[in-house]
Coordinates of C-alpha atoms in Angstrom, one line a residue:
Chain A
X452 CA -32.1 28.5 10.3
X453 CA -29.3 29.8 9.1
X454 CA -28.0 26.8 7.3
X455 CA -31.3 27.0 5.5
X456 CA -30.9 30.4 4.7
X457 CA -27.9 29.9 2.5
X458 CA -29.1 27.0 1.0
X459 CA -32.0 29.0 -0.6
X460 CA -29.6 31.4 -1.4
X461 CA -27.4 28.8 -3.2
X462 CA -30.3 27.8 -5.2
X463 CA -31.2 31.7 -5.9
X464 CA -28.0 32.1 -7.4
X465 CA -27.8 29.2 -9.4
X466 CA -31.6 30.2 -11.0
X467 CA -30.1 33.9 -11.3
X468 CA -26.6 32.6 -13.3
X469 CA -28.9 30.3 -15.2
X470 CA -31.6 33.2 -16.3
X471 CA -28.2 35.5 -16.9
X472 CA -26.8 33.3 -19.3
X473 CA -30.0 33.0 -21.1
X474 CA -30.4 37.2 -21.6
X475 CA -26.5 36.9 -22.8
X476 CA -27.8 35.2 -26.0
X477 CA -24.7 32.7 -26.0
X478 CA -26.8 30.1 -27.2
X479 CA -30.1 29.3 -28.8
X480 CA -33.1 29.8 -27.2
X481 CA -34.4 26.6 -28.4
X482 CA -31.4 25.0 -26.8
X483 CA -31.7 26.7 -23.3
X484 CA -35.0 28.3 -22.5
X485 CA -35.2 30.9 -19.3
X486 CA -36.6 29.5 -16.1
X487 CA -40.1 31.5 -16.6
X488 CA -40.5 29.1 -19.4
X489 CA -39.7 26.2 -17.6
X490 CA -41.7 26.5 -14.8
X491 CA -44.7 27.9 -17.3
X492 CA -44.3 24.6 -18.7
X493 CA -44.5 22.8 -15.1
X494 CA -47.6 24.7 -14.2
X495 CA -49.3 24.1 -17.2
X496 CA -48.5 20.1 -17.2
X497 CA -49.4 20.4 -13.5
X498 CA -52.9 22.0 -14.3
X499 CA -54.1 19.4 -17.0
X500 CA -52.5 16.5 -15.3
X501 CA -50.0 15.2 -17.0
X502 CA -47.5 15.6 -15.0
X503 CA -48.8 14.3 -11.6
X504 CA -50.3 11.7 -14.3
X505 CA -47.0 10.3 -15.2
X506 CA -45.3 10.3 -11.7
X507 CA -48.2 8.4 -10.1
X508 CA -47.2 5.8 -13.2
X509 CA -43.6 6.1 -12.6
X510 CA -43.7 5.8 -8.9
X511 CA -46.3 2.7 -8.9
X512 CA -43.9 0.8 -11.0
X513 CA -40.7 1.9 -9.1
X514 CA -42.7 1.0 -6.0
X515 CA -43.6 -2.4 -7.0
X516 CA -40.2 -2.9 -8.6
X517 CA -38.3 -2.3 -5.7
X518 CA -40.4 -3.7 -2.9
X519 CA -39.9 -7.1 -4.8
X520 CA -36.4 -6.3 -5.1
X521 CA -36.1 -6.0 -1.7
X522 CA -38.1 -8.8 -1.0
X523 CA -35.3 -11.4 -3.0
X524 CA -32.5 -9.4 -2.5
X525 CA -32.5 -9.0 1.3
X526 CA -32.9 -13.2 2.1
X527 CA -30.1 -13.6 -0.5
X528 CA -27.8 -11.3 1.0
X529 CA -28.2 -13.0 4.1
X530 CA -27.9 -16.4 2.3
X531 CA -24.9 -15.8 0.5
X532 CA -23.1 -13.8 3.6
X533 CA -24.0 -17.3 5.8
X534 CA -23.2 -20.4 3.3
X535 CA -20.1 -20.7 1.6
X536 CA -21.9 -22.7 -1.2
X537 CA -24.3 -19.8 -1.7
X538 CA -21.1 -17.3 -1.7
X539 CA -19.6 -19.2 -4.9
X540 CA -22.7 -19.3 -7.0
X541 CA -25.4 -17.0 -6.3
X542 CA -22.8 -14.7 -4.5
X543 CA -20.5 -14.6 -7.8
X544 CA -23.4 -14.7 -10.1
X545 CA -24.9 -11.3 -8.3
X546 CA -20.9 -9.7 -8.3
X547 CA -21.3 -10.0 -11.4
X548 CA -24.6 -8.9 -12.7
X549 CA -24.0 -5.8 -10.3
X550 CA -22.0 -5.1 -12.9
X551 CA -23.9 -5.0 -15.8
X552 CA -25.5 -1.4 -16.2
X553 CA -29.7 -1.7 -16.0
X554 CA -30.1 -0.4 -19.5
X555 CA -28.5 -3.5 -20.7
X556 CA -31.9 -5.4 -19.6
X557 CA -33.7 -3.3 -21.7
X558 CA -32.9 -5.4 -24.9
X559 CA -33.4 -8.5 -23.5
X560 CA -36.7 -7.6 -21.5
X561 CA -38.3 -6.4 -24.5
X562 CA -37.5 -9.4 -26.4
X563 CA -39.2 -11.7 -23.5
X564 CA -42.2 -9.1 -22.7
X565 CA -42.7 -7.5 -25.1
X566 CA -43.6 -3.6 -24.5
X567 CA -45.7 -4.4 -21.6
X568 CA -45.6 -3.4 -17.9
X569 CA -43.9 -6.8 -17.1
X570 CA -40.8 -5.6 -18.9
X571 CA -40.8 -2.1 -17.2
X572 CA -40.9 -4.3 -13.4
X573 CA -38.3 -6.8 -14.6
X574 CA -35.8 -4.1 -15.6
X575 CA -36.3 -2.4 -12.1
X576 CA -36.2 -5.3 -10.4
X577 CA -32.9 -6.6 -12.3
X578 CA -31.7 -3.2 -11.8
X579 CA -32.0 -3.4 -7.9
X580 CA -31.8 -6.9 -6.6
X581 CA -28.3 -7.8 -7.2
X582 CA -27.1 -4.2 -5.6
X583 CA -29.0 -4.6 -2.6
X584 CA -27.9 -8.6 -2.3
X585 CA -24.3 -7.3 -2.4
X586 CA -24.8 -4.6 0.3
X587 CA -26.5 -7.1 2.5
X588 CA -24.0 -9.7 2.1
X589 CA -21.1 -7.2 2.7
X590 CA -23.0 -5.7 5.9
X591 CA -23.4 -9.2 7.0
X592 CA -19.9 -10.0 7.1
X593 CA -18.9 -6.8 9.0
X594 CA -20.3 -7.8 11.9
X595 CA -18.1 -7.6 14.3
X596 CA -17.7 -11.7 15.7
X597 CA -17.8 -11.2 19.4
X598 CA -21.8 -10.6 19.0
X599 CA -22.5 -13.5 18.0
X600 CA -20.3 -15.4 20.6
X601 CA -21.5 -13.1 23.3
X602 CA -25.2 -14.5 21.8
X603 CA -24.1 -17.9 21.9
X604 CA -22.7 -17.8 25.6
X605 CA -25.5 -16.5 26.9
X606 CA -27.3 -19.5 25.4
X607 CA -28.6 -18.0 21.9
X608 CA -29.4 -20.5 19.4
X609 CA -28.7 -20.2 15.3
X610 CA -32.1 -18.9 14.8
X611 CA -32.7 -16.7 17.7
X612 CA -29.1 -15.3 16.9
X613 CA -30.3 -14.4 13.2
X614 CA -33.3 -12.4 14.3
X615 CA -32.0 -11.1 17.6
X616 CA -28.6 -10.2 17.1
X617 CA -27.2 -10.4 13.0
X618 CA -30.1 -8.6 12.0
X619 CA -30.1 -5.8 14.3
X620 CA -26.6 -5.9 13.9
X621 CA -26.4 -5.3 10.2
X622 CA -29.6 -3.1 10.0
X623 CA -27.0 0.0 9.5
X624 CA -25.2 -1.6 6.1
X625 CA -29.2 -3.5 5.5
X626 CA -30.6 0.7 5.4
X627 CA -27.8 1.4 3.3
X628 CA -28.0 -1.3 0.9
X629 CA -31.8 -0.4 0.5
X630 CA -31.0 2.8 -0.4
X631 CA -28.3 2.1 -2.3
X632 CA -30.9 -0.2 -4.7
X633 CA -33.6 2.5 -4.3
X634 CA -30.9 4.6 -6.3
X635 CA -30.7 1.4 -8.4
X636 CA -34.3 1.2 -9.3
X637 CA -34.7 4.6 -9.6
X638 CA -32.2 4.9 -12.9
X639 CA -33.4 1.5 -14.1
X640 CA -36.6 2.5 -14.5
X641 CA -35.8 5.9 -16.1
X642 CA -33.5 4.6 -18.9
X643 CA -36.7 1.7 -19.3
X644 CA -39.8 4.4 -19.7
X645 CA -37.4 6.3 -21.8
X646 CA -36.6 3.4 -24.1
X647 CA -39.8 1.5 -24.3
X648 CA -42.6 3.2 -25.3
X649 CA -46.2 1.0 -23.7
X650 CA -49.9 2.0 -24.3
X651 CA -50.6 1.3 -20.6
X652 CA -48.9 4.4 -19.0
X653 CA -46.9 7.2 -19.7
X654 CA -44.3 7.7 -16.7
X655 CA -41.8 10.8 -16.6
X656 CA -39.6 9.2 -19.0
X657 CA -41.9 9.1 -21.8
X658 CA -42.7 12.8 -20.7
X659 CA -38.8 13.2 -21.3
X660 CA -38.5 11.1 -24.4
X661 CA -41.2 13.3 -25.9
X662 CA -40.1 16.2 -25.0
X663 CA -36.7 15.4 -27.2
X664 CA -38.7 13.9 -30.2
X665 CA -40.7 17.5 -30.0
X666 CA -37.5 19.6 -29.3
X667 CA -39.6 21.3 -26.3
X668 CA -36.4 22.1 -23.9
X669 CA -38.5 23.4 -21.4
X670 CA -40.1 20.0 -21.2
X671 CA -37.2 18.3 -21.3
X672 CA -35.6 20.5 -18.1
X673 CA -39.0 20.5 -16.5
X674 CA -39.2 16.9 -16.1
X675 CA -35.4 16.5 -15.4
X676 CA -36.1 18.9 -12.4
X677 CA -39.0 16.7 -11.3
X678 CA -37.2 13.6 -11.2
X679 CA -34.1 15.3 -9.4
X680 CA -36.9 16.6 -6.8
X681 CA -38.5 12.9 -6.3
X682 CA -35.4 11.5 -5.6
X683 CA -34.3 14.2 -3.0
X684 CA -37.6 13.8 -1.4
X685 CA -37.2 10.2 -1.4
X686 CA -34.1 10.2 0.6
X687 CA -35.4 12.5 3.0
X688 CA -38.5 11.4 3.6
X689 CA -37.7 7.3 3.2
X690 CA -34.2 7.0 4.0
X691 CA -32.6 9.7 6.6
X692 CA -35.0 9.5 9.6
X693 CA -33.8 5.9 9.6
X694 CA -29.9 6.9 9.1
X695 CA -30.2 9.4 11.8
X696 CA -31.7 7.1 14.3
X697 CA -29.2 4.7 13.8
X698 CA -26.3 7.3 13.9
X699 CA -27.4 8.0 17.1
X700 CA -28.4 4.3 18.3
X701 CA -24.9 3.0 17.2
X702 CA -22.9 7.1 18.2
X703 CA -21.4 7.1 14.4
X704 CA -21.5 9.8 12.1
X705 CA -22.6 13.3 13.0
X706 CA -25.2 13.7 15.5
Chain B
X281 CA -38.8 -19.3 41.5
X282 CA -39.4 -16.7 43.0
X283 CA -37.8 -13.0 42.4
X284 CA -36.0 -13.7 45.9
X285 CA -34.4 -16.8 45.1
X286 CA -33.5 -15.6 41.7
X287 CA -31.7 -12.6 43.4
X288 CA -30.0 -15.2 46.0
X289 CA -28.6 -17.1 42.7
X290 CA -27.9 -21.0 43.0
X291 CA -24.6 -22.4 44.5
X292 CA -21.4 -21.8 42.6
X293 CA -20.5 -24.8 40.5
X294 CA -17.3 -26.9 40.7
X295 CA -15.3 -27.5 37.5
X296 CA -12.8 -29.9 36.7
X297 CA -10.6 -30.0 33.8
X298 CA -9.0 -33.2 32.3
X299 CA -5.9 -33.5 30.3
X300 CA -7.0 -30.9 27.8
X301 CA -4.9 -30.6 25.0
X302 CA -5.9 -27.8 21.6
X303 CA -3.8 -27.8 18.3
X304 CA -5.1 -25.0 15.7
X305 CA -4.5 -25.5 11.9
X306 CA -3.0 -22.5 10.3
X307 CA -2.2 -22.0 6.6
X308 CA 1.3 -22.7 7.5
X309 CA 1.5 -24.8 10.5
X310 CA 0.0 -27.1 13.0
X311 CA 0.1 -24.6 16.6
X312 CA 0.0 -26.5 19.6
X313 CA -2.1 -24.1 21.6
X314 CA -2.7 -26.5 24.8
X315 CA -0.9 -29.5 26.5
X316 CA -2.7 -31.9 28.6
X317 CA -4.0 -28.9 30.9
X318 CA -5.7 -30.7 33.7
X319 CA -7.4 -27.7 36.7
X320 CA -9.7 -28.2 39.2
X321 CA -11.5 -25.6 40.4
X322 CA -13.4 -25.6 44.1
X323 CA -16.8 -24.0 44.1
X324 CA -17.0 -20.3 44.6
X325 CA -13.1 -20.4 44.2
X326 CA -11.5 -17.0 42.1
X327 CA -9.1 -18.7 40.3
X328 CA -6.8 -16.4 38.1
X329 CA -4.8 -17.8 34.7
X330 CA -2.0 -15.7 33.8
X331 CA 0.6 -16.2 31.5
X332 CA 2.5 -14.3 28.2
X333 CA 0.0 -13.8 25.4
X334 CA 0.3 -17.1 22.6
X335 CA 0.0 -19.7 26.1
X336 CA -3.1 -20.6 25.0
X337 CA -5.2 -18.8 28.2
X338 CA -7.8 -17.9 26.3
X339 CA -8.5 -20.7 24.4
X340 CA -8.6 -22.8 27.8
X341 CA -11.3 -20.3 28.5
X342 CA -13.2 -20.9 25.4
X343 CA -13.1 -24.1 26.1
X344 CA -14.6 -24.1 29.2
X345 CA -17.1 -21.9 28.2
X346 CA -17.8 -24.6 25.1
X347 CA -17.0 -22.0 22.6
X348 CA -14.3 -24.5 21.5
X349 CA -13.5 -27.9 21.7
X350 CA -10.9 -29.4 22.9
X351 CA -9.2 -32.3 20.5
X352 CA -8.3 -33.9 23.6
X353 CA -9.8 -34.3 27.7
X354 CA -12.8 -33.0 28.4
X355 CA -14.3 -30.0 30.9
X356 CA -16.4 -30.9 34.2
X357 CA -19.0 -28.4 35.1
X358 CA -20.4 -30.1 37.9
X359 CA -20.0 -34.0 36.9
X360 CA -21.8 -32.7 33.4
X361 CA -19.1 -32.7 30.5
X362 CA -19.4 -29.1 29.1
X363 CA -20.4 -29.7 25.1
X364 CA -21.8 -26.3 24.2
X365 CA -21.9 -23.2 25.3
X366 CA -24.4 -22.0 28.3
X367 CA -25.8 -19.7 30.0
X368 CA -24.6 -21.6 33.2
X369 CA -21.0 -20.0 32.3
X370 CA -20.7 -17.2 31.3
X371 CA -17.8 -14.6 29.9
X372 CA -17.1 -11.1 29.7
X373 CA -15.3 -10.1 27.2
X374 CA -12.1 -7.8 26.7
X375 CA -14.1 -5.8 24.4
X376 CA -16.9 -5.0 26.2
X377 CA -18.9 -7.0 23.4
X378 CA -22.2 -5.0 23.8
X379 CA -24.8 -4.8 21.5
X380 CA -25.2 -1.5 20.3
X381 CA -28.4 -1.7 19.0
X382 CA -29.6 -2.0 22.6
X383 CA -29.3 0.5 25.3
X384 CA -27.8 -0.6 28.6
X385 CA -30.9 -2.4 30.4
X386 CA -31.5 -3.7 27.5
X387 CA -28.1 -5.2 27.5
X388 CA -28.7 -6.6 30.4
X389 CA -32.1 -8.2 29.6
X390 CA -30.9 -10.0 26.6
X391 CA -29.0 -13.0 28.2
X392 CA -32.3 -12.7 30.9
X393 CA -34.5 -12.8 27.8
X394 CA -33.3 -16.3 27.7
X395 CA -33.9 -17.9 31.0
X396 CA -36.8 -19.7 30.7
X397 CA -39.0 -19.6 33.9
X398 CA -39.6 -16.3 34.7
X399 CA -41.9 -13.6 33.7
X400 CA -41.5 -10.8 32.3
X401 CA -41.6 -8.3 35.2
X402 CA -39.5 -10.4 37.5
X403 CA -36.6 -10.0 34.8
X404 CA -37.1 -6.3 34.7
X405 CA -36.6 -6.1 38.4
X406 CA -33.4 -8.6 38.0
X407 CA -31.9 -6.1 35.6
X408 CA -32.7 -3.2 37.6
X409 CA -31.1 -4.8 40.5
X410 CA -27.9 -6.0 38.8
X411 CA -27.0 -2.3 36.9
X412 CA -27.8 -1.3 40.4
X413 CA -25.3 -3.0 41.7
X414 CA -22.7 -2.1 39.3
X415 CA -23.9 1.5 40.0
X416 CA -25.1 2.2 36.9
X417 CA -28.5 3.3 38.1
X418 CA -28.5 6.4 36.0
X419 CA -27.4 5.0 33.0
X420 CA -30.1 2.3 32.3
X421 CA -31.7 4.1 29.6
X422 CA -27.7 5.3 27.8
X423 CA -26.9 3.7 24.3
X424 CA -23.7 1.9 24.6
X425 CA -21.7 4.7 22.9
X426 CA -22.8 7.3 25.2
X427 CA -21.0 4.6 28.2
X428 CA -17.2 5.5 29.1
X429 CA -14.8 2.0 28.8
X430 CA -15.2 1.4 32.6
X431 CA -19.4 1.7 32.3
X432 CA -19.6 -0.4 29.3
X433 CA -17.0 -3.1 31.4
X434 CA -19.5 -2.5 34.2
X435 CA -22.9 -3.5 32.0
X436 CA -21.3 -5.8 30.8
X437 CA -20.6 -7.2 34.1
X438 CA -23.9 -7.0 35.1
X439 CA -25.3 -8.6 31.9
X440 CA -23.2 -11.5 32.6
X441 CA -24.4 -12.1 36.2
X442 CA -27.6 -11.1 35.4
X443 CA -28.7 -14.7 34.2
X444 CA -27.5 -16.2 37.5
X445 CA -24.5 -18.2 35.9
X446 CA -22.6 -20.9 38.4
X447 CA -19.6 -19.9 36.7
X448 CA -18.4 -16.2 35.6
X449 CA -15.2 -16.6 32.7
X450 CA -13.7 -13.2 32.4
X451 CA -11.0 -13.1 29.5
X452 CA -8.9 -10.1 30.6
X453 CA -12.0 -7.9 31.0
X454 CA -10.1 -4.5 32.1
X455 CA -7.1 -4.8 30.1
X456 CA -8.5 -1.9 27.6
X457 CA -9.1 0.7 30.8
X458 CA -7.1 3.5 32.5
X459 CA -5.4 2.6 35.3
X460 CA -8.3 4.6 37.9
X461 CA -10.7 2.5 36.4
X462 CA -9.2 -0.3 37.1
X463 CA -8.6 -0.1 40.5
X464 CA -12.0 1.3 40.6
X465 CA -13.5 -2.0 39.1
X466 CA -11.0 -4.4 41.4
X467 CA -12.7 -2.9 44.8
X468 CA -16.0 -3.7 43.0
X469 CA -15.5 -7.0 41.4
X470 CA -13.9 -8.5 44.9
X471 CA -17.2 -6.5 46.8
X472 CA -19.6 -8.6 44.2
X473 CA -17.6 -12.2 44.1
X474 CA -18.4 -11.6 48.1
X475 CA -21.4 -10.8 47.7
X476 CA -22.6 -13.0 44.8
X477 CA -20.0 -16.1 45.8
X478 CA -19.5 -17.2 41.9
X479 CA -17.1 -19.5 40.7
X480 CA -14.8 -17.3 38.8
X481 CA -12.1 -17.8 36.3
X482 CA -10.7 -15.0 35.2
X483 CA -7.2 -14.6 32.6
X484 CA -5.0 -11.7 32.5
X485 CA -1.2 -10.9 31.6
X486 CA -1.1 -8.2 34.5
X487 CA 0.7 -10.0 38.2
X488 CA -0.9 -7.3 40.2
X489 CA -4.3 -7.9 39.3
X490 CA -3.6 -11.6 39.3
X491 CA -2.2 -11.3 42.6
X492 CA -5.1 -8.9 44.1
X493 CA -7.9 -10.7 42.9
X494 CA -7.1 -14.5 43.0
X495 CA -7.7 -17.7 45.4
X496 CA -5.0 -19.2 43.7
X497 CA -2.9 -18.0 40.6
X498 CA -2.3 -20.5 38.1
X499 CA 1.4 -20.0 35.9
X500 CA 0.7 -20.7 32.3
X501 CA 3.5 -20.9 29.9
X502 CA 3.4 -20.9 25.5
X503 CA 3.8 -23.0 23.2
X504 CA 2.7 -25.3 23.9
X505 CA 0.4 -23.9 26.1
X506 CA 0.7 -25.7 29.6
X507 CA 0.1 -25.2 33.3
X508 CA 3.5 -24.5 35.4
X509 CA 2.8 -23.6 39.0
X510 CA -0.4 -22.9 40.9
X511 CA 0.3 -20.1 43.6
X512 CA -2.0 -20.1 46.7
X513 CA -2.6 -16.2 47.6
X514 CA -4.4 -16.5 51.4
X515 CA -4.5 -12.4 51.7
X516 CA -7.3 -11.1 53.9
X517 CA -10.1 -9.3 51.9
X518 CA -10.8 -6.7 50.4
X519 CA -7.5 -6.4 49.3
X520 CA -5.5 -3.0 48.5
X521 CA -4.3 -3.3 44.6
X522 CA -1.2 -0.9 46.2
X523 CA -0.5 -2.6 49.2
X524 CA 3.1 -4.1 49.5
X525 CA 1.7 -7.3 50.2
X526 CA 0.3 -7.5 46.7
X527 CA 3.5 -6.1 45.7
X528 CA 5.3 -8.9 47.2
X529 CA 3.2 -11.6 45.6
X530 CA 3.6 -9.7 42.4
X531 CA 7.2 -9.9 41.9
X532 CA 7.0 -13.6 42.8
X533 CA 4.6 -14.4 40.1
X534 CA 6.7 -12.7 37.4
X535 CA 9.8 -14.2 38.3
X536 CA 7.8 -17.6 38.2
X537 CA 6.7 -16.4 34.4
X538 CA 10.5 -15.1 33.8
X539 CA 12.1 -18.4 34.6
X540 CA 9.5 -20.4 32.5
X541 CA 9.8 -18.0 30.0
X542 CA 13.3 -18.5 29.6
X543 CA 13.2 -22.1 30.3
X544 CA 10.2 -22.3 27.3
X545 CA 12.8 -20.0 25.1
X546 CA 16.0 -21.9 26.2
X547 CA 14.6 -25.6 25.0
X548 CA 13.7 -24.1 21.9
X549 CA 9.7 -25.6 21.9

């Protein structure tokens, strides 16, 4: 209750320093509009649909983008964490493209798919496969040994071991890794929407695109508030039941 | 099977081992972890290895337990050559090697999980009975962090007899506990070999517990590992972990392990 308490008071304050700096009249009005004006603007997009428009877009393609993702990235993880021949190839191949930043694909996606929805889900899911094959593979491999001989004494074999006692075993660095390329696909899909422009959907970052090409700041802000709000809810809703069950399964962390 | 028979547990096995010899490839080096160990072990006999750590103990216990193999000899486990590992022998850990994800029962079902031949229920009632008897009654439903090192080393002990193994292969199981807890775990481990009559082999550095738990001690000395002197201990049971007699058996055993200690650093191999 309390802990609640202050943070609504943080948030109070940071509104109430924000709306103070607006009355000083440091900067242009055009440049930073007051909160009323921002959250006019949210109502208004709210009431004619827009907005809830363009999230149900953005989500359905971050959705689909990341559950396919997942869906190569999690096998692979194991793959490469399990075969040294997998390590040297695929493993170095996803070091490496972990490394390239998602807007990178933008170009090149374009160029294959033209400004369709294919391009949109291959930049998400280039964005978030090789993250989440990287957190697999490193969760793998911290797995403490004595499991899996303590499996195989008591007469486990290879693939009873995998399902009964390396996957359970890595599910904390496996929840990690899938949020860690839900963050992935998340920014991959915003620097997409707000690079390619497509006929078949307007997500929040063509809502944001637009709202620079019409210099509407409160637009601009507005939707930048939205997508800060998804992604909190996201994690709290998707990802920290999980973490806290397994914080208190495994006794790490804060319980 | 029935649930009785299961509980009763089949006879211990005899296990013989022939001119074993291990070498492990470093980086570096070639290290000679065993030569031409040759044991036999009667059935139900508590047979304690004990020797300086690098004298290759707990590799011979791997290789019993067909985690390793040897490059040389073989292991016996009742006139079968042991090739892999089983659930017909079984180790405990030093770690306590639990699984985390799994609370303590269900610990304890996992290696039962993979006994063919019974059903479901019957291996609910085995667990119950084996955490029982490591008096953990009240701690079935505890994840393993929530356990104290002497409970975890206690479900541990009860997921390893659980399965009914002929052979129990402890690889210094209490080393990591207080010194209470150990002497708490010595009176129970003697009352359960009675009890369950298991062939046991169990390795530790510590005399005192060699000398309070074993049958016979068997004198190990490093590289390369070998087998030096087998000491009978014919002390009535339950024995006292501070009685003088235990003391007395002690001191023998170390100055056994001092001289071929010396010996081992005096020739230089």
């Amino acid at each position: 209750m309390r802990r609640t308490l202050l943070a609504i008071l943080f948030f109070v304050a940071l509104v109430a320093i924000w709306s103070a700096l607006v009355r000083a009249n440091i900067w242009s009005p055009i440049l930073l509009p007051a909160p009323g004006q921002v959250a006019q603007y949210l109502a208004h997009a709210f009431q004619d649909g827009t907005l809830l428009t363009a999230a149900g877009v953005t989500l359905r393609r971050l959705l689909m983008g990341y559950a396919i993702g997942l869906t190569i990235g999690l096998p692979l993880g194991l793959l490469t964490a399990s075969s040294k021949f997998v390590e040297d190839t695929i493993g170095v191949m996803a070091l490496g493209l972990q490394t390239l930043p998602s807007v990178c694909w933008v170009p090149l996606a374009l160029l294959w798919f033209g400004q369709t929805e294919g391009a949109m889900l291959f930049v998400v899911i280039m964005g978030t496969v090789w993250s989440v094959v990287i957190a697999t593979d490193t969760g793998v491999r911290t797995i403490p040994p004595i499991y899996a001989r303590a499996a195989r004494t008591m007469g486990s074999k290879p693939l009873h071991k995998w399902i009964y006692v390396i996957l359970p075993a890595s599910l904390p660095f496996l929840v990690s890794g899938m949020k860690q390329g839900w963050a992935f696909a998340w920014r991959s899909l915003m620097a997409a929407e707000i690079y390619v422009t497509i006929l078949t959907g307007f997500g929040l970052g063509h809502l944001l695109h637009y709202g620079r090409e019409l210099n509407a700041m409160d637009q601009v802000i507005g939707i930048m508030l939205v997508i800060i709000f998804i992604g909190l809810l996201a994690d709290k809703t998707l990802f920290s039941p999980w973490e806290r069950f397994l914080h208190r399964r495994w006794g790490t962390g804060r319980t | 099977m029935s649930l009785q028979e299961e509980l009763q547990g089949p006879p211990p096995a005899k296990l013989v081992v022939e001119h074993v010899s291990k070498w492990f490839q470093q980086k570096r080096q070639t290290v000679h972890a065993l030569d031409d160990v040759s044991l036999e072990v009667a059935e139900g006999e508590f047979i304690v290895i004990v020797g300086p750590s690098g004298c290759g103990k707990s590799t011979l216990l791997d290789i019993i337990a067909g985690l390793e193999k040897p490059d040389k000899g073989r292991v016996m486990a009742d006139n079968q050559p042991v090739l892999h590992p089983g659930r017909h022998r079984l180790v405990m850990f030093q770690e306590s090697a639990l699984f985390p994800w799994l609370n303590a029962f269900g610990n304890v079902m996992f290696g039962l999980k993979l006994k063919p031949g019974l059903r479901n229920s019957e291996r609910r009632e085995v667990a119950k009975f084996f955490l029982h008897l490591v008096g953990l009654k009240k701690f079935m439903q505890a994840n393993v962090h929530e356990l104290s090192g002497g409970m975890k080393q206690r479900v541990a002990l009860a997921r390893a007899l659980a399965p009914n193994p002929r052979v129990l292969l402890m690889d210094e199981p209490f080393a990591a506990l207080d010194a209470m807890t150990r002497e708490q775990l010595y009176g129970d481990i003697q009352r359960i070999w009675e009890k369950r009559r298991k062939t046991i082999i169990f390795v530790t550095h510590n005399v005192r517990e060699a000398a309070c738990l074993a049958d016979r001690v068997v004198i190990m000395s490093p590289t390369p590992g070998r087998i030096r002197e087998v000491f009978e201990v014919s002390l009535p049971r339950p024995r006292d972990f501070n009685s003088i007699e235990i003391a007395e058996h002690a001191s023998k055993l170390t100055a056994a392990l001092k001289e071929y200690g010396a010996h081992a650093a005096a020739t230089g191999s």
